[in-house]
């Protein structure tokens, strides 16, 4: 449903080619290739332990992949090979931001300060790497005001404006999730990686999250890659779904295509390949029965 | 060659003492993640207890066999040091458990200052020399090995064997390892965590007291400041070996003993501590978790 | 009713029994702890042999204090404390508006410090004021400055540095040696010493900042020791344990000198009687200015992106990296900035003493400075200043307590107990207030209103 708006520039923003990641004897990712298109919301799904977070950590530089290439092409056409860059440069230069499965807040800083830390690099430049700022350089003062405006914008988007001056550690779980996304957006990313943003949210919060993600894409044109277990989020907002199992891609397509892929069903239900047909038959049977009852 | 082997033996002796102290550091660190800065002073306290026992025994029972003398000194030192460490843990460290990470460290530094100054105030600031206890020296292939060195190494090895057995084979050791892994879960499974931690402190102190007795016997002198330098070296040994790992502590101790004696023998004695600390820094820079330490996996 | 009073009585009875039992155990433990160390004393006789002195009376006092103290604690203090806690919990805590004194504490403190020397001089005379200006004022302010410097590293960036005294030593020796060998003046060397210390901070910091937590702590401790050992052993340059003496005095910006023979001597220029007190008063204002500079820079930096990045680093390093912050350079700047203030304080120390030796830069100094930072409440400048005053001033005060000699006899030397009491105080304060005197944190920016962040949210870093 959402794909239509971005048909114009459907070039890939992120290209993962033959990515492999080995931990000791364990092959966490095995020859994985996929693409995320500009302006799309791409979802990465799969059973627990399929290697989704490892893919994220490779993209964002927290792990160095054993093999493979990850390239990111910015709107301007500038291309970055992410597997060669240290993590902070991936955010700073390649404009890839991320959130974490276990929320990582600066819990002793206020909500507003969290968002200002995210604008560190812009503010550092504006303050002449601290030296000019120390002497009250006016350009820095302007940049500071601007950074607060940006923070305010995202606080409003994430519905956190009321809590701006509270310590981040004091926020309820759902608000912390939204704050983490707002914080990532304050780095001005072109590509946003969200690791289970809906985990632990109640249905209403999940709905609000959907809204937030849609508006991020619509207003900023940021492409999104998300790992998610909550199928209402995945099917509701993503344009493109990639399914991983045991570190390999088993399916890749639109939500509808993936939903009906026998391999995906088998992966989620945990059956051998030969039994897939059988399982699908059973599912169909159950569905028709239920349908009949209604 | 003989000179080299000679220095090797000297280094191993010194290293045994460091290793014994280092075990206390590494165990406490392993179980509650705290640098027990006062541990070096517990070692010094043990040495003083042995010294006082020596003076009592030699003045009351003249002509006591040396073996018996050493055994009683050691036992008294172990008892006293253990009681001190037990009390310190209970009064100063336990209330801070689970709080702010730096609070126990500062408390331990405060405890270290307290203990060394307590000994200074009660026993005086001067060096305390004693006549040599064991003076036989054996000559093997041109290498002189003193009985003290043999005693220290035998004692270290046997204590380590006992210790290894306790930690790996007994219910107590299992409780310790469980508490180390996950204190809350261990408590839920019915392990008396407080008691386990107390016992860990007692065990560490007992080993430090043995080291203190050995130190007194080996050098024949002790002073109230003697807790600091061996303490820091032993802690260095624990870190070098990989903090939290028992064999690592011993290997680290031996390594530091060897570095020190070989450096003094072949280079300049003035810079032996500089050499020790530099090697520590270099090892940690290239292998941040020490020689036998489990690498810290960065969970993202 | 009857059963109720009965159970109350029996509760009181069992409490007493319990207190007696606990008191007995405490006495027993104290006996075990002190029997060897207090009951007996090792001293040398005329032939220089060790002999034992018996002090059973003193041991009895120790044991009795422990037993009675524990008994009273269990029987009276604990129930009282519990009752008070319950009573406090029952009353809804109303936040009292902060008084004028609390609100303007730092301003009042600065005014008081500026006024202190003239007040001391007018009350006690020029010579009489020396003790207060020098022993208390300058001594405490040096520690305040050092602790504020270390606070940048430990309190803000959350990097545990156990070798801070190394930078203090670098600063002190920079001044001592450069002024002797090259004849450079204090005002040239003061910033130079700071810069040299900062360079050392970067040199030492660069390889080790990859390490985390306690590994960083031990390596910084090792570096502190290495620098001290080099100062001891590099005798051709540093004169080893003898130290460097005859370090030239500072002048008032080169205009007035404090050398007695100089034509532009301060006292001569103003027609005052010769006294060393003027120099001390000048030094007092100098260290006050340097300490305030440290505080000013810290406050400014906290509101700048770099300061916020330091605090963010303390909270969560991985999140910092995910936001594009170069954590290595961020840590290095914290290390270097802290080192710079340590170096400046060091060159002040050298000029004040006129003599430096490796003796002044032992690990204990690092420990004391770190203790002041933690006792004050990490990150809080006011808390740290209070902690420095209490800990350093308190132990200095002990020197003054000559009246104790009338109680404990003429052999009693209070100085001997100075470090013992310092150590005990460290333990007691930490157990009583693990987060230090000021546990909360002031936010660096706000939208609607500035609210202090409770200490329970802030983290202390892993590095």
PDB file of N, CA and C in Angstrom, chain A residues 90-155:
ATOM      1  N   UNK A  90      30.211   5.695  10.615  1.00  0.00           N
ATOM      2  CA  UNK A  90      29.049   5.253   9.850  1.00  0.00           C
ATOM      3  C   UNK A  90      27.873   6.168  10.134  1.00  0.00           C
ATOM      4  N   UNK A  91      27.726   6.553  11.405  1.00  0.00           N
ATOM      5  CA  UNK A  91      26.649   7.480  11.735  1.00  0.00           C
ATOM      6  C   UNK A  91      26.989   8.890  11.273  1.00  0.00           C
ATOM      7  N   UNK A  92      28.241   9.302  11.537  1.00  0.00           N
ATOM      8  CA  UNK A  92      28.609  10.692  11.300  1.00  0.00           C
ATOM      9  C   UNK A  92      28.677  11.005   9.805  1.00  0.00           C
ATOM     10  N   UNK A  93      29.343  10.130   9.031  1.00  0.00           N
ATOM     11  CA  UNK A  93      29.593  10.450   7.633  1.00  0.00           C
ATOM     12  C   UNK A  93      28.614   9.781   6.671  1.00  0.00           C
ATOM     13  N   UNK A  94      28.341   8.489   6.910  1.00  0.00           N
ATOM     14  CA  UNK A  94      27.461   7.786   5.977  1.00  0.00           C
ATOM     15  C   UNK A  94      25.994   8.045   6.287  1.00  0.00           C
ATOM     16  N   UNK A  95      25.734   8.640   7.462  1.00  0.00           N
ATOM     17  CA  UNK A  95      24.357   9.002   7.839  1.00  0.00           C
ATOM     18  C   UNK A  95      23.446   7.782   8.018  1.00  0.00           C
ATOM     19  N   UNK A  96      23.970   6.800   8.719  1.00  0.00           N
ATOM     20  CA  UNK A  96      23.156   5.644   9.096  1.00  0.00           C
ATOM     21  C   UNK A  96      22.982   5.718  10.605  1.00  0.00           C
ATOM     22  N   UNK A  97      21.742   5.767  11.106  1.00  0.00           N
ATOM     23  CA  UNK A  97      21.526   5.815  12.551  1.00  0.00           C
ATOM     24  C   UNK A  97      20.864   4.530  12.988  1.00  0.00           C
ATOM     25  N   UNK A  98      20.942   4.229  14.274  1.00  0.00           N
ATOM     26  CA  UNK A  98      20.338   2.980  14.730  1.00  0.00           C
ATOM     27  C   UNK A  98      19.768   3.122  16.138  1.00  0.00           C
ATOM     28  N   UNK A  99      18.912   2.175  16.497  1.00  0.00           N
ATOM     29  CA  UNK A  99      18.476   2.040  17.886  1.00  0.00           C
ATOM     30  C   UNK A  99      18.845   0.626  18.319  1.00  0.00           C
ATOM     31  N   UNK A 100      18.616   0.345  19.602  1.00  0.00           N
ATOM     32  CA  UNK A 100      19.055  -0.934  20.146  1.00  0.00           C
ATOM     33  C   UNK A 100      17.884  -1.759  20.662  1.00  0.00           C
ATOM     34  N   UNK A 101      18.094  -3.074  20.598  1.00  0.00           N
ATOM     35  CA  UNK A 101      17.050  -3.974  21.090  1.00  0.00           C
ATOM     36  C   UNK A 101      16.800  -3.751  22.583  1.00  0.00           C
ATOM     37  N   UNK A 102      17.904  -3.703  23.365  1.00  0.00           N
ATOM     38  CA  UNK A 102      17.785  -3.305  24.766  1.00  0.00           C
ATOM     39  C   UNK A 102      18.079  -1.827  24.790  1.00  0.00           C
ATOM     40  N   UNK A 103      17.058  -1.049  25.107  1.00  0.00           N
ATOM     41  CA  UNK A 103      17.160   0.396  24.968  1.00  0.00           C
ATOM     42  C   UNK A 103      18.439   0.904  25.613  1.00  0.00           C
ATOM     43  N   UNK A 104      19.139   1.776  24.915  1.00  0.00           N
ATOM     44  CA  UNK A 104      20.330   2.397  25.483  1.00  0.00           C
ATOM     45  C   UNK A 104      20.093   3.886  25.597  1.00  0.00           C
ATOM     46  N   UNK A 105      19.646   4.290  26.788  1.00  0.00           N
ATOM     47  CA  UNK A 105      19.392   5.693  27.064  1.00  0.00           C
ATOM     48  C   UNK A 105      20.598   6.263  27.789  1.00  0.00           C
ATOM     49  N   UNK A 106      20.764   7.581  27.742  1.00  0.00           N
ATOM     50  CA  UNK A 106      21.638   8.248  28.701  1.00  0.00           C
ATOM     51  C   UNK A 106      20.732   8.575  29.874  1.00  0.00           C
ATOM     52  N   UNK A 107      20.548   7.595  30.760  1.00  0.00           N
ATOM     53  CA  UNK A 107      19.428   7.708  31.690  1.00  0.00           C
ATOM     54  C   UNK A 107      19.600   8.831  32.699  1.00  0.00           C
ATOM     55  N   UNK A 108      20.836   9.250  32.948  1.00  0.00           N
ATOM     56  CA  UNK A 108      21.035  10.348  33.898  1.00  0.00           C
ATOM     57  C   UNK A 108      20.959  11.717  33.258  1.00  0.00           C
ATOM     58  N   UNK A 109      20.875  11.757  31.937  1.00  0.00           N
ATOM     59  CA  UNK A 109      20.693  13.037  31.263  1.00  0.00           C
ATOM     60  C   UNK A 109      19.196  13.251  31.022  1.00  0.00           C
ATOM     61  N   UNK A 110      18.796  14.505  30.856  1.00  0.00           N
ATOM     62  CA  UNK A 110      17.382  14.740  30.608  1.00  0.00           C
ATOM     63  C   UNK A 110      17.055  14.340  29.171  1.00  0.00           C
ATOM     64  N   UNK A 111      15.758  14.262  28.896  1.00  0.00           N
ATOM     65  CA  UNK A 111      15.297  13.898  27.559  1.00  0.00           C
ATOM     66  C   UNK A 111      15.880  14.858  26.521  1.00  0.00           C
ATOM     67  N   UNK A 112      15.827  16.155  26.862  1.00  0.00           N
ATOM     68  CA  UNK A 112      16.348  17.154  25.924  1.00  0.00           C
ATOM     69  C   UNK A 112      17.843  16.954  25.706  1.00  0.00           C
ATOM     70  N   UNK A 113      18.571  16.720  26.793  1.00  0.00           N
ATOM     71  CA  UNK A 113      20.019  16.529  26.658  1.00  0.00           C
ATOM     72  C   UNK A 113      20.338  15.313  25.785  1.00  0.00           C
ATOM     73  N   UNK A 114      19.541  14.272  25.916  1.00  0.00           N
ATOM     74  CA  UNK A 114      19.733  13.101  25.069  1.00  0.00           C
ATOM     75  C   UNK A 114      19.716  13.495  23.603  1.00  0.00           C
ATOM     76  N   UNK A 115      18.754  14.364  23.259  1.00  0.00           N
ATOM     77  CA  UNK A 115      18.643  14.760  21.858  1.00  0.00           C
ATOM     78  C   UNK A 115      19.754  15.717  21.448  1.00  0.00           C
ATOM     79  N   UNK A 116      20.293  16.463  22.409  1.00  0.00           N
ATOM     80  CA  UNK A 116      21.393  17.374  22.071  1.00  0.00           C
ATOM     81  C   UNK A 116      22.685  16.591  21.861  1.00  0.00           C
ATOM     82  N   UNK A 117      22.862  15.530  22.646  1.00  0.00           N
ATOM     83  CA  UNK A 117      24.057  14.691  22.458  1.00  0.00           C
ATOM     84  C   UNK A 117      24.054  14.133  21.045  1.00  0.00           C
ATOM     85  N   UNK A 118      22.872  13.830  20.527  1.00  0.00           N
ATOM     86  CA  UNK A 118      22.788  13.262  19.186  1.00  0.00           C
ATOM     87  C   UNK A 118      23.231  14.250  18.118  1.00  0.00           C
ATOM     88  N   UNK A 119      23.206  15.542  18.458  1.00  0.00           N
ATOM     89  CA  UNK A 119      23.628  16.547  17.472  1.00  0.00           C
ATOM     90  C   UNK A 119      25.067  16.982  17.724  1.00  0.00           C
ATOM     91  N   UNK A 120      25.808  16.105  18.384  1.00  0.00           N
ATOM     92  CA  UNK A 120      27.173  16.406  18.796  1.00  0.00           C
ATOM     93  C   UNK A 120      28.046  16.933  17.669  1.00  0.00           C
ATOM     94  N   UNK A 121      28.074  16.222  16.560  1.00  0.00           N
ATOM     95  CA  UNK A 121      29.027  16.578  15.516  1.00  0.00           C
ATOM     96  C   UNK A 121      28.733  17.937  14.899  1.00  0.00           C
ATOM     97  N   UNK A 122      27.446  18.212  14.695  1.00  0.00           N
ATOM     98  CA  UNK A 122      27.067  19.511  14.162  1.00  0.00           C
ATOM     99  C   UNK A 122      27.482  20.610  15.149  1.00  0.00           C
ATOM    100  N   UNK A 123      27.210  20.384  16.430  1.00  0.00           N
ATOM    101  CA  UNK A 123      27.523  21.406  17.431  1.00  0.00           C
ATOM    102  C   UNK A 123      29.028  21.568  17.617  1.00  0.00           C
ATOM    103  N   UNK A 124      29.771  20.458  17.498  1.00  0.00           N
ATOM    104  CA  UNK A 124      31.220  20.546  17.640  1.00  0.00           C
ATOM    105  C   UNK A 124      31.795  21.434  16.552  1.00  0.00           C
ATOM    106  N   UNK A 125      31.316  21.222  15.319  1.00  0.00           N
ATOM    107  CA  UNK A 125      31.815  22.051  14.224  1.00  0.00           C
ATOM    108  C   UNK A 125      31.460  23.508  14.471  1.00  0.00           C
ATOM    109  N   UNK A 126      30.211  23.726  14.894  1.00  0.00           N
ATOM    110  CA  UNK A 126      29.756  25.099  15.092  1.00  0.00           C
ATOM    111  C   UNK A 126      30.530  25.782  16.210  1.00  0.00           C
ATOM    112  N   UNK A 127      30.969  25.018  17.186  1.00  0.00           N
ATOM    113  CA  UNK A 127      31.671  25.642  18.308  1.00  0.00           C
ATOM    114  C   UNK A 127      33.174  25.699  18.044  1.00  0.00           C
ATOM    115  N   UNK A 128      33.583  25.503  16.805  1.00  0.00           N
ATOM    116  CA  UNK A 128      35.011  25.509  16.482  1.00  0.00           C
ATOM    117  C   UNK A 128      35.736  24.489  17.323  1.00  0.00           C
ATOM    118  N   UNK A 129      35.192  23.314  17.409  1.00  0.00           N
ATOM    119  CA  UNK A 129      35.742  22.262  18.262  1.00  0.00           C
ATOM    120  C   UNK A 129      36.029  22.787  19.665  1.00  0.00           C
ATOM    121  N   UNK A 130      34.981  23.368  20.253  1.00  0.00           N
ATOM    122  CA  UNK A 130      34.952  23.822  21.639  1.00  0.00           C
ATOM    123  C   UNK A 130      35.663  25.155  21.848  1.00  0.00           C
ATOM    124  N   UNK A 131      36.746  25.397  21.094  1.00  0.00           N
ATOM    125  CA  UNK A 131      37.583  26.550  21.423  1.00  0.00           C
ATOM    126  C   UNK A 131      36.837  27.865  21.207  1.00  0.00           C
ATOM    127  N   UNK A 132      36.216  28.040  20.021  1.00  0.00           N
ATOM    128  CA  UNK A 132      35.483  29.280  19.769  1.00  0.00           C
ATOM    129  C   UNK A 132      34.300  29.404  20.728  1.00  0.00           C
ATOM    130  N   UNK A 133      33.633  28.251  20.949  1.00  0.00           N
ATOM    131  CA  UNK A 133      32.451  28.273  21.802  1.00  0.00           C
ATOM    132  C   UNK A 133      32.767  28.717  23.213  1.00  0.00           C
ATOM    133  N   UNK A 134      33.955  28.352  23.668  1.00  0.00           N
ATOM    134  CA  UNK A 134      34.368  28.695  25.026  1.00  0.00           C
ATOM    135  C   UNK A 134      34.423  30.206  25.213  1.00  0.00           C
ATOM    136  N   UNK A 135      34.705  30.917  24.109  1.00  0.00           N
ATOM    137  CA  UNK A 135      34.772  32.373  24.203  1.00  0.00           C
ATOM    138  C   UNK A 135      33.492  33.037  23.722  1.00  0.00           C
ATOM    139  N   UNK A 136      32.404  32.272  23.673  1.00  0.00           N
ATOM    140  CA  UNK A 136      31.112  32.869  23.363  1.00  0.00           C
ATOM    141  C   UNK A 136      30.942  33.294  21.909  1.00  0.00           C
ATOM    142  N   UNK A 137      31.478  32.523  20.966  1.00  0.00           N
ATOM    143  CA  UNK A 137      31.351  32.805  19.539  1.00  0.00           C
ATOM    144  C   UNK A 137      29.888  32.769  19.126  1.00  0.00           C
ATOM    145  N   UNK A 138      29.453  33.789  18.391  1.00  0.00           N
ATOM    146  CA  UNK A 138      28.022  33.932  18.129  1.00  0.00           C
ATOM    147  C   UNK A 138      27.492  32.816  17.233  1.00  0.00           C
ATOM    148  N   UNK A 139      28.333  32.334  16.306  1.00  0.00           N
ATOM    149  CA  UNK A 139      27.891  31.250  15.424  1.00  0.00           C
ATOM    150  C   UNK A 139      27.500  30.028  16.223  1.00  0.00           C
ATOM    151  N   UNK A 140      28.222  29.803  17.304  1.00  0.00           N
ATOM    152  CA  UNK A 140      27.890  28.653  18.145  1.00  0.00           C
ATOM    153  C   UNK A 140      26.556  28.879  18.830  1.00  0.00           C
ATOM    154  N   UNK A 141      26.347  30.099  19.281  1.00  0.00           N
ATOM    155  CA  UNK A 141      25.090  30.365  19.979  1.00  0.00           C
ATOM    156  C   UNK A 141      23.894  30.101  19.054  1.00  0.00           C
ATOM    157  N   UNK A 142      24.046  30.527  17.793  1.00  0.00           N
ATOM    158  CA  UNK A 142      22.960  30.275  16.835  1.00  0.00           C
ATOM    159  C   UNK A 142      22.757  28.780  16.630  1.00  0.00           C
ATOM    160  N   UNK A 143      23.879  28.069  16.473  1.00  0.00           N
ATOM    161  CA  UNK A 143      23.784  26.625  16.256  1.00  0.00           C
ATOM    162  C   UNK A 143      23.105  25.949  17.449  1.00  0.00           C
ATOM    163  N   UNK A 144      23.395  26.489  18.649  1.00  0.00           N
ATOM    164  CA  UNK A 144      22.819  25.895  19.848  1.00  0.00           C
ATOM    165  C   UNK A 144      21.298  26.064  19.836  1.00  0.00           C
ATOM    166  N   UNK A 145      20.875  27.297  19.481  1.00  0.00           N
ATOM    167  CA  UNK A 145      19.430  27.533  19.424  1.00  0.00           C
ATOM    168  C   UNK A 145      18.775  26.644  18.382  1.00  0.00           C
ATOM    169  N   UNK A 146      19.460  26.510  17.269  1.00  0.00           N
ATOM    170  CA  UNK A 146      18.919  25.671  16.193  1.00  0.00           C
ATOM    171  C   UNK A 146      18.818  24.213  16.664  1.00  0.00           C
ATOM    172  N   UNK A 147      19.821  23.763  17.403  1.00  0.00           N
ATOM    173  CA  UNK A 147      19.799  22.366  17.855  1.00  0.00           C
ATOM    174  C   UNK A 147      18.642  22.128  18.823  1.00  0.00           C
ATOM    175  N   UNK A 148      18.336  23.148  19.624  1.00  0.00           N
ATOM    176  CA  UNK A 148      17.195  22.991  20.531  1.00  0.00           C
ATOM    177  C   UNK A 148      15.899  22.946  19.727  1.00  0.00           C
ATOM    178  N   UNK A 149      15.847  23.737  18.643  1.00  0.00           N
ATOM    179  CA  UNK A 149      14.653  23.698  17.790  1.00  0.00           C
ATOM    180  C   UNK A 149      14.467  22.304  17.171  1.00  0.00           C
ATOM    181  N   UNK A 150      15.576  21.731  16.699  1.00  0.00           N
ATOM    182  CA  UNK A 150      15.502  20.378  16.118  1.00  0.00           C
ATOM    183  C   UNK A 150      15.022  19.392  17.181  1.00  0.00           C
ATOM    184  N   UNK A 151      15.597  19.508  18.362  1.00  0.00           N
ATOM    185  CA  UNK A 151      15.202  18.612  19.461  1.00  0.00           C
ATOM    186  C   UNK A 151      13.720  18.768  19.737  1.00  0.00           C
ATOM    187  N   UNK A 152      13.261  20.025  19.763  1.00  0.00           N
ATOM    188  CA  UNK A 152      11.846  20.295  20.048  1.00  0.00           C
ATOM    189  C   UNK A 152      10.948  19.647  18.998  1.00  0.00           C
ATOM    190  N   UNK A 153      11.381  19.767  17.749  1.00  0.00           N
ATOM    191  CA  UNK A 153      10.614  19.193  16.647  1.00  0.00           C
ATOM    192  C   UNK A 153      10.426  17.691  16.880  1.00  0.00           C
ATOM    193  N   UNK A 154      11.502  17.006  17.210  1.00  0.00           N
ATOM    194  CA  UNK A 154      11.389  15.555  17.373  1.00  0.00           C
ATOM    195  C   UNK A 154      10.693  15.179  18.660  1.00  0.00           C
ATOM    196  N   UNK A 155      10.808  16.040  19.672  1.00  0.00           N
ATOM    197  CA  UNK A 155      10.072  15.764  20.911  1.00  0.00           C
ATOM    198  C   UNK A 155       8.580  15.825  20.644  1.00  0.00           C
TER     199      UNK A 155
END
